[in-house]
JSON list of C-alpha atoms in Angstrom, two decimals:
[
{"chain": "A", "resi": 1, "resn": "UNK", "atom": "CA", "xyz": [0.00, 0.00, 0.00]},
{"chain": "A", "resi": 2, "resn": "UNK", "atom": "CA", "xyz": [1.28, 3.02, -0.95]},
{"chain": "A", "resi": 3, "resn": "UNK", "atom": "CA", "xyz": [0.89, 6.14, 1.02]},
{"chain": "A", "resi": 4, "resn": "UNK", "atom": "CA", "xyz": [2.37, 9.82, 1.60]},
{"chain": "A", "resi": 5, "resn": "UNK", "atom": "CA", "xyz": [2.24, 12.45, 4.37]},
{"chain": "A", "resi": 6, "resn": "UNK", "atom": "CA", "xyz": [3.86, 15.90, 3.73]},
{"chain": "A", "resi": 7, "resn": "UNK", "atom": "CA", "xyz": [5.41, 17.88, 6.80]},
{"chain": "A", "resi": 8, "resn": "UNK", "atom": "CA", "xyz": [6.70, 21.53, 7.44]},
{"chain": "A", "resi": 9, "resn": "UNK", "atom": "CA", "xyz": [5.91, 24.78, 9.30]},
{"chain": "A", "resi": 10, "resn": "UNK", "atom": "CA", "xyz": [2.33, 25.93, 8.90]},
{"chain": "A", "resi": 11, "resn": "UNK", "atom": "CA", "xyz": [3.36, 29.60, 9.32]},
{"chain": "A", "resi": 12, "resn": "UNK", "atom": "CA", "xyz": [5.90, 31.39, 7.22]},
{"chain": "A", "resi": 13, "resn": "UNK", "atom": "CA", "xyz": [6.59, 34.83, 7.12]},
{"chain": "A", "resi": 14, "resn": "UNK", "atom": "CA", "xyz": [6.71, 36.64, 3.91]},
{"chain": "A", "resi": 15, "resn": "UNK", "atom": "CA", "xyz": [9.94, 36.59, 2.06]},
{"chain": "A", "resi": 16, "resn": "UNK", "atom": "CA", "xyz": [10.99, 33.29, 3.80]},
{"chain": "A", "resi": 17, "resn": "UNK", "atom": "CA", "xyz": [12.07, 30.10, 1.99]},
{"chain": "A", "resi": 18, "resn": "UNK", "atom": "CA", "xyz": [9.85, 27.24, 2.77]},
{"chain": "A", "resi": 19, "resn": "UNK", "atom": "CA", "xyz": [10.94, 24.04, 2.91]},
{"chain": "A", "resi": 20, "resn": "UNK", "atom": "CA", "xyz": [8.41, 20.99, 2.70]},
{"chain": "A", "resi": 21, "resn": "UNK", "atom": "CA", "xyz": [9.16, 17.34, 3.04]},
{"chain": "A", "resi": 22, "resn": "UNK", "atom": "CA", "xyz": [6.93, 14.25, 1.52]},
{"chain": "A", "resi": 23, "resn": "UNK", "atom": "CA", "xyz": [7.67, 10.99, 3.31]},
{"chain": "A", "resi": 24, "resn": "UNK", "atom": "CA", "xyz": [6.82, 7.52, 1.39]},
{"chain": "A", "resi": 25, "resn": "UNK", "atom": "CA", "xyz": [5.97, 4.10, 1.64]},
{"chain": "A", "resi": 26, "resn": "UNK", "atom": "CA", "xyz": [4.87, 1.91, -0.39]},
{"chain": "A", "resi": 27, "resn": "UNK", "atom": "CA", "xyz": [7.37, 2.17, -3.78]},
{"chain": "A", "resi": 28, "resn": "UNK", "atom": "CA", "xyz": [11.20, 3.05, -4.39]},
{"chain": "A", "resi": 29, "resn": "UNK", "atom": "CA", "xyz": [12.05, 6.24, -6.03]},
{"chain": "A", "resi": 30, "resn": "UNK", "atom": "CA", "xyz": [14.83, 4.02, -7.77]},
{"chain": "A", "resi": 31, "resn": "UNK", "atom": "CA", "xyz": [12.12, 1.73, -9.88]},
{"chain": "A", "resi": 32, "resn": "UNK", "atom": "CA", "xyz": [11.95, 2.92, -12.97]},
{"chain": "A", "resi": 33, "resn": "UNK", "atom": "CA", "xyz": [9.15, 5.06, -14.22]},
{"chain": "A", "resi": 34, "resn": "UNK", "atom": "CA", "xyz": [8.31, 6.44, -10.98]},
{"chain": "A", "resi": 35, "resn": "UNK", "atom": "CA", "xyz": [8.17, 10.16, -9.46]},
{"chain": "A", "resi": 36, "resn": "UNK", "atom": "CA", "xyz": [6.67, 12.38, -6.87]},
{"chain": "A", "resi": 37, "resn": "UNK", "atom": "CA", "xyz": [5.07, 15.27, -7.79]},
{"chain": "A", "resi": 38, "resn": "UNK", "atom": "CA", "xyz": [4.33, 18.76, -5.72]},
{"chain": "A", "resi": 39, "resn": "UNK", "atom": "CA", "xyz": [1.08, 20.11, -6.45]},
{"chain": "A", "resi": 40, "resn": "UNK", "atom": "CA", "xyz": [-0.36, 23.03, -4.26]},
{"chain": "A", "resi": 41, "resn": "UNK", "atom": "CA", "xyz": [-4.16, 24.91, -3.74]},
{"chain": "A", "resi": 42, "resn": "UNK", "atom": "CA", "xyz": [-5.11, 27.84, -2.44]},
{"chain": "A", "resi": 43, "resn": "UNK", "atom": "CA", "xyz": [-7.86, 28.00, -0.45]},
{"chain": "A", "resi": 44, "resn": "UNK", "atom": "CA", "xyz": [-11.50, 27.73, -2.61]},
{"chain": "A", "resi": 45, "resn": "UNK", "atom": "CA", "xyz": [-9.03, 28.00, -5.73]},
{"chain": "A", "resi": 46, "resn": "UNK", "atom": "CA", "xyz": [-7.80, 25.01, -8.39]},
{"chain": "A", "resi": 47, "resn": "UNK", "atom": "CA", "xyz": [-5.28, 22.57, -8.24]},
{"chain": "A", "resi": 48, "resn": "UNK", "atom": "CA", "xyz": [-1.41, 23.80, -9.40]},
{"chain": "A", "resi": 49, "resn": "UNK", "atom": "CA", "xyz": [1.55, 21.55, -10.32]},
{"chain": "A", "resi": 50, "resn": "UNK", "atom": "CA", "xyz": [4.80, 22.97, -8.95]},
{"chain": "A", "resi": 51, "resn": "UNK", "atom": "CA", "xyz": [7.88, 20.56, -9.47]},
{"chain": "A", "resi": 52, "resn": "UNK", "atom": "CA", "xyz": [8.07, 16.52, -10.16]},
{"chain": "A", "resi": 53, "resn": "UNK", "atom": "CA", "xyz": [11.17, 15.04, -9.84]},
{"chain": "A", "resi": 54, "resn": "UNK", "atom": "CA", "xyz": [11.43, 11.19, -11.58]},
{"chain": "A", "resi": 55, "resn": "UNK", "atom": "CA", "xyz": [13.73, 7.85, -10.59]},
{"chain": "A", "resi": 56, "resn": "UNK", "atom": "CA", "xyz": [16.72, 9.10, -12.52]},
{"chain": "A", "resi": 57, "resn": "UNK", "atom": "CA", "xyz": [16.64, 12.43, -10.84]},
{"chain": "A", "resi": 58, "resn": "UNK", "atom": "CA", "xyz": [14.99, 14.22, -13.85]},
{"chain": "A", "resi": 59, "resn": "UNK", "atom": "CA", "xyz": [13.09, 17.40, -12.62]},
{"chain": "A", "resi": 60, "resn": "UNK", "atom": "CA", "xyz": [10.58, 19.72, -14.30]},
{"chain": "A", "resi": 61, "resn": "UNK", "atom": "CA", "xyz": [9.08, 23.02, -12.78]},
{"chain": "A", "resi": 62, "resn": "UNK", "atom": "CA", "xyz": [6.22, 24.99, -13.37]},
{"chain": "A", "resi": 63, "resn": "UNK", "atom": "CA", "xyz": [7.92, 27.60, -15.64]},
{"chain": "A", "resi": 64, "resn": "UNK", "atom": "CA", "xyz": [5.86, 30.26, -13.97]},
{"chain": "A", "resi": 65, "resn": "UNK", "atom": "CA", "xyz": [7.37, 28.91, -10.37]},
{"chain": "A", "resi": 66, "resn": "UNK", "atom": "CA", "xyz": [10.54, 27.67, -11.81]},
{"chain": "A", "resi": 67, "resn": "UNK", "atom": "CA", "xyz": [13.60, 30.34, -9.84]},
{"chain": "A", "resi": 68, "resn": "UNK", "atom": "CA", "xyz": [12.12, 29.93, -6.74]},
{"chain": "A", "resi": 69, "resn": "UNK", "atom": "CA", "xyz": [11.74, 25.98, -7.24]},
{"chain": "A", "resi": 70, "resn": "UNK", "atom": "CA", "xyz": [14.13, 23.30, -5.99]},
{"chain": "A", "resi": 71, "resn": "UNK", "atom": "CA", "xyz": [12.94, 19.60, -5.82]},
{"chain": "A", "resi": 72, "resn": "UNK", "atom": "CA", "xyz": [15.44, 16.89, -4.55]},
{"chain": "A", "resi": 73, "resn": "UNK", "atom": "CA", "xyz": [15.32, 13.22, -3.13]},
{"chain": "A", "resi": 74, "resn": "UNK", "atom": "CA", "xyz": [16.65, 11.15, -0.64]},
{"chain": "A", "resi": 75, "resn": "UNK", "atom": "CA", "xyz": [16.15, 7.57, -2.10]},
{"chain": "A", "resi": 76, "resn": "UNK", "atom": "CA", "xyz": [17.57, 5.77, 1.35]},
{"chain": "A", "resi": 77, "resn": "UNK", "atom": "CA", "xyz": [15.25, 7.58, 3.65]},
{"chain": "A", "resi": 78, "resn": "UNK", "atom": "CA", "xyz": [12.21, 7.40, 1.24]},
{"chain": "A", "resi": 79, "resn": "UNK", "atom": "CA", "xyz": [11.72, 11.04, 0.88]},
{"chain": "A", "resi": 80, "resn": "UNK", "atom": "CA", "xyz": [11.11, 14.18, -1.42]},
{"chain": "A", "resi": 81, "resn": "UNK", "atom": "CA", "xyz": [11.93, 17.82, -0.33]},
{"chain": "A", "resi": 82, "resn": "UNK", "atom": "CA", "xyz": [10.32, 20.90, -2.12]},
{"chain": "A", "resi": 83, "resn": "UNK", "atom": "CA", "xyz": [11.79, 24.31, -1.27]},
{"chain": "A", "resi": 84, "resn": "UNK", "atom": "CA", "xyz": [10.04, 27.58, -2.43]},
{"chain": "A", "resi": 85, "resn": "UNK", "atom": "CA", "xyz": [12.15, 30.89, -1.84]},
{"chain": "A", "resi": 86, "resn": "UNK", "atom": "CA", "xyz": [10.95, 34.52, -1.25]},
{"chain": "A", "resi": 87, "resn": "UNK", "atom": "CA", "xyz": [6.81, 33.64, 0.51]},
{"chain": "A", "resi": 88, "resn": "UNK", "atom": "CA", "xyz": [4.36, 35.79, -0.36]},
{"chain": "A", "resi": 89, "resn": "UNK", "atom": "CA", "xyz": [0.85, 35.72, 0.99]},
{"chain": "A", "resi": 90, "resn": "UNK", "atom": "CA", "xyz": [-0.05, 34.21, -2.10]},
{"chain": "A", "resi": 91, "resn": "UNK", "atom": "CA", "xyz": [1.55, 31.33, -1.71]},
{"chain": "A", "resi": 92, "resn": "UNK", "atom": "CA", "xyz": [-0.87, 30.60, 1.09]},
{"chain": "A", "resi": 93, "resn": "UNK", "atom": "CA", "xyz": [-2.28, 27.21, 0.23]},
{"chain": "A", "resi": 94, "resn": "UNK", "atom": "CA", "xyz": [-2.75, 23.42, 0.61]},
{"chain": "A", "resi": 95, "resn": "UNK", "atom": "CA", "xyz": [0.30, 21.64, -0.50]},
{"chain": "A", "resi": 96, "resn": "UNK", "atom": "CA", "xyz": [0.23, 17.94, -1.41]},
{"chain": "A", "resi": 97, "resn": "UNK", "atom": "CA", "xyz": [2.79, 15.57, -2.58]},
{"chain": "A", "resi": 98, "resn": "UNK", "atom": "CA", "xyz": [2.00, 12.48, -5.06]},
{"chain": "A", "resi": 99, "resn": "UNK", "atom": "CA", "xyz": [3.10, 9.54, -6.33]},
{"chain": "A", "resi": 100, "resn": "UNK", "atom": "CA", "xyz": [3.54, 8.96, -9.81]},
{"chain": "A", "resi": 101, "resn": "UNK", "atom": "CA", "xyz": [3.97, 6.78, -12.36]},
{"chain": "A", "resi": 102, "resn": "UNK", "atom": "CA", "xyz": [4.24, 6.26, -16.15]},
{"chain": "A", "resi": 103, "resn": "UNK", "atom": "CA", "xyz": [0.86, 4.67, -16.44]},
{"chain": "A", "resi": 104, "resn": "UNK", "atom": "CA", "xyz": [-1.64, 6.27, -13.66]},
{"chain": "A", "resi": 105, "resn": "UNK", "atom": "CA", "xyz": [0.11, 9.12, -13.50]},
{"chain": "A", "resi": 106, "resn": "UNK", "atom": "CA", "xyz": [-0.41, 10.97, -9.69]},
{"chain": "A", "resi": 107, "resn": "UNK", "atom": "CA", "xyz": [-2.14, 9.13, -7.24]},
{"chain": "A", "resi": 108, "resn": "UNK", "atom": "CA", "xyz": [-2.33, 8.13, -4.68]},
{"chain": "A", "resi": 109, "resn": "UNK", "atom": "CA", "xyz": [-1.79, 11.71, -3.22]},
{"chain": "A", "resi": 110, "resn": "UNK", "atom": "CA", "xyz": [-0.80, 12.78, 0.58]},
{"chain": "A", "resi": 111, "resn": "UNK", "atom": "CA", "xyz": [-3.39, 14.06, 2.80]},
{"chain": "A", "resi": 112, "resn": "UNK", "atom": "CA", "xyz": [-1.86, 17.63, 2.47]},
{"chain": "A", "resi": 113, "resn": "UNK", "atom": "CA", "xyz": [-0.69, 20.16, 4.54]},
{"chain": "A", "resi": 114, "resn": "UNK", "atom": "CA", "xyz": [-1.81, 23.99, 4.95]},
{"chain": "A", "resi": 115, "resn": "UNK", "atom": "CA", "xyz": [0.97, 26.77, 4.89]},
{"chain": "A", "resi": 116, "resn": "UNK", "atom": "CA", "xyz": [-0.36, 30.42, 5.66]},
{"chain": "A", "resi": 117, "resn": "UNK", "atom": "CA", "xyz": [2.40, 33.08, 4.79]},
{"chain": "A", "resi": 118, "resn": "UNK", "atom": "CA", "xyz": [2.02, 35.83, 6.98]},
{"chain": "A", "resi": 119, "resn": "UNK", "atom": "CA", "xyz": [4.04, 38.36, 9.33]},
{"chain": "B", "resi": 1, "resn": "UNK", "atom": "CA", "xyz": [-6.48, 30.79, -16.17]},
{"chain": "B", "resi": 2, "resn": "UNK", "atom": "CA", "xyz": [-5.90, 27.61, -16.68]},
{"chain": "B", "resi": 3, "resn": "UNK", "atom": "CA", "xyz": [-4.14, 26.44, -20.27]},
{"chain": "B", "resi": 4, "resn": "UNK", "atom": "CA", "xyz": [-6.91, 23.47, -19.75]},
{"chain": "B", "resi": 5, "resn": "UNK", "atom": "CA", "xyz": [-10.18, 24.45, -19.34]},
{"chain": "B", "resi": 6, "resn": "UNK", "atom": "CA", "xyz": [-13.15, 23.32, -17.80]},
{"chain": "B", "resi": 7, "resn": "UNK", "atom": "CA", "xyz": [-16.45, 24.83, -17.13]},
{"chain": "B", "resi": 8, "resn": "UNK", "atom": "CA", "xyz": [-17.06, 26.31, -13.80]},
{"chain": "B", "resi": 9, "resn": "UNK", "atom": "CA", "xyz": [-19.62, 24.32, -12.59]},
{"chain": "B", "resi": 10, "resn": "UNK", "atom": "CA", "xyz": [-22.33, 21.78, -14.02]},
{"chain": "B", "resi": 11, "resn": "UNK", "atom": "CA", "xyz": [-25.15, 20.16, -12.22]},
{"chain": "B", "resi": 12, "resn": "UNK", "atom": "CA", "xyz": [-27.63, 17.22, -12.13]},
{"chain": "B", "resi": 13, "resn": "UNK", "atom": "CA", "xyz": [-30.83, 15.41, -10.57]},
{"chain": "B", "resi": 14, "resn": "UNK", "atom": "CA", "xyz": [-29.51, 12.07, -8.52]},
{"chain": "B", "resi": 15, "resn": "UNK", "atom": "CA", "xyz": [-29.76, 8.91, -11.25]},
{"chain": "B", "resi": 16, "resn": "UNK", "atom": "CA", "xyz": [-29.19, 11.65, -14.28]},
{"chain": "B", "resi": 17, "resn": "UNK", "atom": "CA", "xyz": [-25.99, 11.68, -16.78]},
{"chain": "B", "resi": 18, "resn": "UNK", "atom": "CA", "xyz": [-23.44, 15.05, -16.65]},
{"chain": "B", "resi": 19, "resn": "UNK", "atom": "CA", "xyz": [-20.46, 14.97, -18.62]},
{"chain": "B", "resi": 20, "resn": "UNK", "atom": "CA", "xyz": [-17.39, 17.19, -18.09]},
{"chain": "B", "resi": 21, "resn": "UNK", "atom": "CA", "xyz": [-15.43, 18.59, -20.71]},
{"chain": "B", "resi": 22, "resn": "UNK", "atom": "CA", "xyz": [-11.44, 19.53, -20.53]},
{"chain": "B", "resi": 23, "resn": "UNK", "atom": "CA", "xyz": [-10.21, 21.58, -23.49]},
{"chain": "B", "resi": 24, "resn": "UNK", "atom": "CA", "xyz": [-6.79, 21.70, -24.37]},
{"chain": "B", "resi": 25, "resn": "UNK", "atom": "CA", "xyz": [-4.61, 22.62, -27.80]},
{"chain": "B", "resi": 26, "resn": "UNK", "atom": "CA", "xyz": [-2.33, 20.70, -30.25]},
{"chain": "B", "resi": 27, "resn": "UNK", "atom": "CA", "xyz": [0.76, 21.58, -27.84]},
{"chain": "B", "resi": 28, "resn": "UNK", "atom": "CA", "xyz": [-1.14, 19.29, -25.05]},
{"chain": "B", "resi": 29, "resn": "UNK", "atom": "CA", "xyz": [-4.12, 17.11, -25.25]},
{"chain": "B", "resi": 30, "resn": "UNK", "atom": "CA", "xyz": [-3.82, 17.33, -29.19]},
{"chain": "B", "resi": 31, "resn": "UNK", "atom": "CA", "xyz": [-0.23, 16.07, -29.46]},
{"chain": "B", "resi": 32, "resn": "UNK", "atom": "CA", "xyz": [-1.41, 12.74, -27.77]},
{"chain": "B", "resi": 33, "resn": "UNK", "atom": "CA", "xyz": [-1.05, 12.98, -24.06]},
{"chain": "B", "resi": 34, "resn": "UNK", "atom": "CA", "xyz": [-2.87, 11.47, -21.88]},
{"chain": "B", "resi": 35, "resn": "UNK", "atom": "CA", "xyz": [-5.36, 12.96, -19.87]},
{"chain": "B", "resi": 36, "resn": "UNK", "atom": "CA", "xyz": [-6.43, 12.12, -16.48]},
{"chain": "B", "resi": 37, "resn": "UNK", "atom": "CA", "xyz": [-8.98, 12.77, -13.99]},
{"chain": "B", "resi": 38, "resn": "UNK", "atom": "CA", "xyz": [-9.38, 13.40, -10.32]},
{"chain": "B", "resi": 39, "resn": "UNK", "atom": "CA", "xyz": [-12.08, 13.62, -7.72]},
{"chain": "B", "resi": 40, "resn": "UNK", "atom": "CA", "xyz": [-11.57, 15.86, -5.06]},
{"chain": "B", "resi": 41, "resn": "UNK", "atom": "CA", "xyz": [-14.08, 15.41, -1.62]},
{"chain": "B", "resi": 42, "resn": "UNK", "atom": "CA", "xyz": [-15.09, 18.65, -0.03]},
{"chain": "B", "resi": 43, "resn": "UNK", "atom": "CA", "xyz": [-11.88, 18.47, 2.44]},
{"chain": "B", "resi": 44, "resn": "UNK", "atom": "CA", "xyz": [-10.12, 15.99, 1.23]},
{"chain": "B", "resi": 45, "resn": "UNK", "atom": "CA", "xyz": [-7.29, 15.54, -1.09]},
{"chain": "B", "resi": 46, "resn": "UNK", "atom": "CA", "xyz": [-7.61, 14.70, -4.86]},
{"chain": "B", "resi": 47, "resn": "UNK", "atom": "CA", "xyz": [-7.98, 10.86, -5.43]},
{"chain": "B", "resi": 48, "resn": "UNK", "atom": "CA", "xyz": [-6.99, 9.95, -9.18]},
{"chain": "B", "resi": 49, "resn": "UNK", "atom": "CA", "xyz": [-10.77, 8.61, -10.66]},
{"chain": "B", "resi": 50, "resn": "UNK", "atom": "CA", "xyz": [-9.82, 8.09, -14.48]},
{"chain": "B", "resi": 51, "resn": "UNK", "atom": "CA", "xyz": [-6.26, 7.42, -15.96]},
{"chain": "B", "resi": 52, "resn": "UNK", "atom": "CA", "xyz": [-4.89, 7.06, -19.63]},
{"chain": "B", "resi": 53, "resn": "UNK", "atom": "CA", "xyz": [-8.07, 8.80, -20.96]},
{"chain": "B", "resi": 54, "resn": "UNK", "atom": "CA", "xyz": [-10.11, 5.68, -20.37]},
{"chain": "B", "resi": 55, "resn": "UNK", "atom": "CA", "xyz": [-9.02, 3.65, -17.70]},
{"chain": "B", "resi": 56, "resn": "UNK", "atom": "CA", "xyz": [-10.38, 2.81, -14.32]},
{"chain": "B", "resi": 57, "resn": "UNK", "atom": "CA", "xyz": [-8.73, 2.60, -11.35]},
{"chain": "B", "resi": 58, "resn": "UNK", "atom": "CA", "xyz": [-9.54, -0.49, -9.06]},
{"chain": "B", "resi": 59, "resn": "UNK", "atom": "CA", "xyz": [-12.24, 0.19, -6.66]},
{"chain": "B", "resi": 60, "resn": "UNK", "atom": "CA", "xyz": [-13.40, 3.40, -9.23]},
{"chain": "B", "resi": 61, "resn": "UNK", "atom": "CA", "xyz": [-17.56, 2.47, -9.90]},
{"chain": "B", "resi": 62, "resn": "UNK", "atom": "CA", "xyz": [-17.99, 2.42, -13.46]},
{"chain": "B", "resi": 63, "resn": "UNK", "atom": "CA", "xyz": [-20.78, 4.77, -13.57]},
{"chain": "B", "resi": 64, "resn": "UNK", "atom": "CA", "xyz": [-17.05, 6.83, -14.51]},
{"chain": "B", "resi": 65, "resn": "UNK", "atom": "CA", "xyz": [-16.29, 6.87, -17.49]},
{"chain": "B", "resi": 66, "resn": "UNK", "atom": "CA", "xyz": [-13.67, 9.21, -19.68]},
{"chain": "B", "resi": 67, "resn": "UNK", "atom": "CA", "xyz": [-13.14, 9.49, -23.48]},
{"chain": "B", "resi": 68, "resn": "UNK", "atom": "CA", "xyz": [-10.49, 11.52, -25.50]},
{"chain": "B", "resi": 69, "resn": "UNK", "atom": "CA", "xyz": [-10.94, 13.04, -28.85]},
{"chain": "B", "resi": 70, "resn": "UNK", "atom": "CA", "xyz": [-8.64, 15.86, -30.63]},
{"chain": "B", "resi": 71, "resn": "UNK", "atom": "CA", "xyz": [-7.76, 18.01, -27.86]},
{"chain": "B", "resi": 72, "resn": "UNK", "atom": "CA", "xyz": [-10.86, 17.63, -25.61]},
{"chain": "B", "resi": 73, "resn": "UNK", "atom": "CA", "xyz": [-11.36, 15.12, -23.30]},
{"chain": "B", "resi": 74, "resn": "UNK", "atom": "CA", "xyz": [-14.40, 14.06, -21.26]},
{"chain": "B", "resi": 75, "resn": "UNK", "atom": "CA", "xyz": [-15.41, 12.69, -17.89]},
{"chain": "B", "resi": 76, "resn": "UNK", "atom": "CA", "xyz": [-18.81, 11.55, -17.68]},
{"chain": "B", "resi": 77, "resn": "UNK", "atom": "CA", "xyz": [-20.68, 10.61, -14.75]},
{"chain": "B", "resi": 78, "resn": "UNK", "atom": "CA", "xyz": [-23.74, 8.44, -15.37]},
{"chain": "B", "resi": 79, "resn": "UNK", "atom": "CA", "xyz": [-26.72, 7.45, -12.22]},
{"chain": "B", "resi": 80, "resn": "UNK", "atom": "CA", "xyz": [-25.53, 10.36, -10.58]},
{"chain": "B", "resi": 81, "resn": "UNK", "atom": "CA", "xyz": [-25.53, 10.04, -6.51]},
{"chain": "B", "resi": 82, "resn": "UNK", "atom": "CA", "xyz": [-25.28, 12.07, -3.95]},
{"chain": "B", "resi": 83, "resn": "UNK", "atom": "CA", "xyz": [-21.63, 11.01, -2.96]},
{"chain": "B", "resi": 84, "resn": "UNK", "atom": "CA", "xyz": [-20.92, 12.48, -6.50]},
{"chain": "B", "resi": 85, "resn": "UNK", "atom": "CA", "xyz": [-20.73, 15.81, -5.51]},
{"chain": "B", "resi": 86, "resn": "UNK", "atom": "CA", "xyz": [-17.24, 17.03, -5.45]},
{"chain": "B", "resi": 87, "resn": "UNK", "atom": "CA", "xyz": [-14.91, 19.43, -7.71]},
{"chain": "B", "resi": 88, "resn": "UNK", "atom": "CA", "xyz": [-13.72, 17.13, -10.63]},
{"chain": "B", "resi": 89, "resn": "UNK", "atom": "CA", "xyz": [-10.07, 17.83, -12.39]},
{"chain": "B", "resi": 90, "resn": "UNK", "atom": "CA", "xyz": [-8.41, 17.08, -15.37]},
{"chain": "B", "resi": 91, "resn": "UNK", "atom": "CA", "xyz": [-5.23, 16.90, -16.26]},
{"chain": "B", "resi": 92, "resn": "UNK", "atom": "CA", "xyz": [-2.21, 16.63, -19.00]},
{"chain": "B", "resi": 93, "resn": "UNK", "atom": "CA", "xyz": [1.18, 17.30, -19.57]},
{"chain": "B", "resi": 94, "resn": "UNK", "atom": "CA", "xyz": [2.74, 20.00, -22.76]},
{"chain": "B", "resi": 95, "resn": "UNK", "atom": "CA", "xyz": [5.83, 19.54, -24.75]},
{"chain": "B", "resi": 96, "resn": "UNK", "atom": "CA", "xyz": [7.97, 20.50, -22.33]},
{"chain": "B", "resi": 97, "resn": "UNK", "atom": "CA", "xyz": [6.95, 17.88, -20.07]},
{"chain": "B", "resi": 98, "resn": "UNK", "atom": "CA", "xyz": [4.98, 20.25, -17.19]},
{"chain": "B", "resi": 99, "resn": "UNK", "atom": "CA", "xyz": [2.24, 19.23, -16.00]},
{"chain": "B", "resi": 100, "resn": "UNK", "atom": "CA", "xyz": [-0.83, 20.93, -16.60]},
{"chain": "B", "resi": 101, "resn": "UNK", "atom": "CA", "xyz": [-4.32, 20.97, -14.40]},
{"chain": "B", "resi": 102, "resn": "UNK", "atom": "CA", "xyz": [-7.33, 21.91, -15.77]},
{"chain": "B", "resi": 103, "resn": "UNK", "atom": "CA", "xyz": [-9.26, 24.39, -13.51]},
{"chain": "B", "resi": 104, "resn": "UNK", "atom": "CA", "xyz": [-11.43, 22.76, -12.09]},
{"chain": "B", "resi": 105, "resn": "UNK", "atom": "CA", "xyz": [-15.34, 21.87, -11.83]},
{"chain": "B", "resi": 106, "resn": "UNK", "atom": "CA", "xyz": [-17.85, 21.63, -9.53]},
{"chain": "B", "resi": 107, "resn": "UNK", "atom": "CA", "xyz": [-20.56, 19.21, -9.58]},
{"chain": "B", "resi": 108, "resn": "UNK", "atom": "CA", "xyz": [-23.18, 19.56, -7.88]},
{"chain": "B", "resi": 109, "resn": "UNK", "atom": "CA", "xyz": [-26.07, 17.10, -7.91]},
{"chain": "B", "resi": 110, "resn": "UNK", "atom": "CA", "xyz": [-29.62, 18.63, -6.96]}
]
């Protein structure tokens, strides 16, 4: 069974670099085919895909989020790290890691967790 | 705004049909990905409902169903049930490999 949980600070203050991590079981992020993905959601607003980094240690970024953006993994402790530089209040939102792979695609996802950036 | 869109919002009468459309261009949907589909539970996170267009995950009732033609896809939702309502997303990937979501739509069955 796979499953995901996401952990970091709930509160940042603007300008701040956030730093999530995505803990896994379930899979290897050294079989091939297989990623995580970051996706994030404001509150009452639509999903957003910010980074996905792949077995090999390919990454892609949302272009539009791409210089603030770093994605890495730790195979050996099962985890994925997402940092996000220079908070704004707009970055307040839901952010939820996912598995993927080549066929499914993302699921399943973690239960998310809420960041508010504020001073 | 979205580079996938959806409509807002659509609506049904429990045991009706509503489909969903996701429109996309020849640099996404039309230059063969896949498209995919989530469900997401008022506060919960998004569980994946439709995969590789078409496909089913296990324990997915098949009163879901989705269809891709050109570069439009469709989730449709047949004897429509309470436990239905939720905000339904699609989603693709470009030629650069990003991921794209649609923005979203909210069903709501009356």
């Amino acid at each position: 069974q796979i499953t995901l949980k996401e952990s970091g600070p709930t509160l940042v203050k603007p300008t701040q670099t956030l730093t999530l991590t995505c803990t896994f079981s379930g899979f290897s992020l050294s079989t091939s085919g297989v990623g995580v993905g970051w996706i994030r959601q404001p509150p009452g607003k639509a999903l957003e895909w910010l980074a996905l980094i792949y077995w090999n240690d390919d990454k892609r970024y949302s272009p539009s989020l791409k210089s603030r953006l770093t994605i890495t993994k730790d195979t050996s402790k099962n985890q994925v790290v997402l940092t996000m530089t220079n908070m704004d209040p707009v970055d307040t939102a839901t952010y939820y890691c996912a598995h993927r792979d080549r066929v499914t695609d993302f699921g399943p996802w973690g239960q998310g967790t809420l960041v508010t950036v504020s001073s | 705004q979205s580079v996938l869109t959806q409509p807002p919002s659509v609506s049904g009468a429990p045991g009706q049909r509503v489909t969903i459309s996701c429109t996309g261009s020849s640099s996404n949907i039309g230059a063969g990905y896949d498209v995919h589909w989530y469900q997401q539970l008022p506060g919960t996170a998004p569980k994946l409902l439709i995969y590789g267009n078409s496909n089913r995950p296990s324990g997915v009732p098949d009163r879901f169903s989705g269809s891709k033609s050109g570069t439009s896809a469709s989730l449709a939702i047949t004897g429509l049930q309470a436990e239905d309502e939720a905000d339904y997303y699609c989603q693709s990937y470009d030629s650069s490999l990003s991921v794209l979501f649609g923005g979203g739509t909210k069903l709501t069955v009356l």
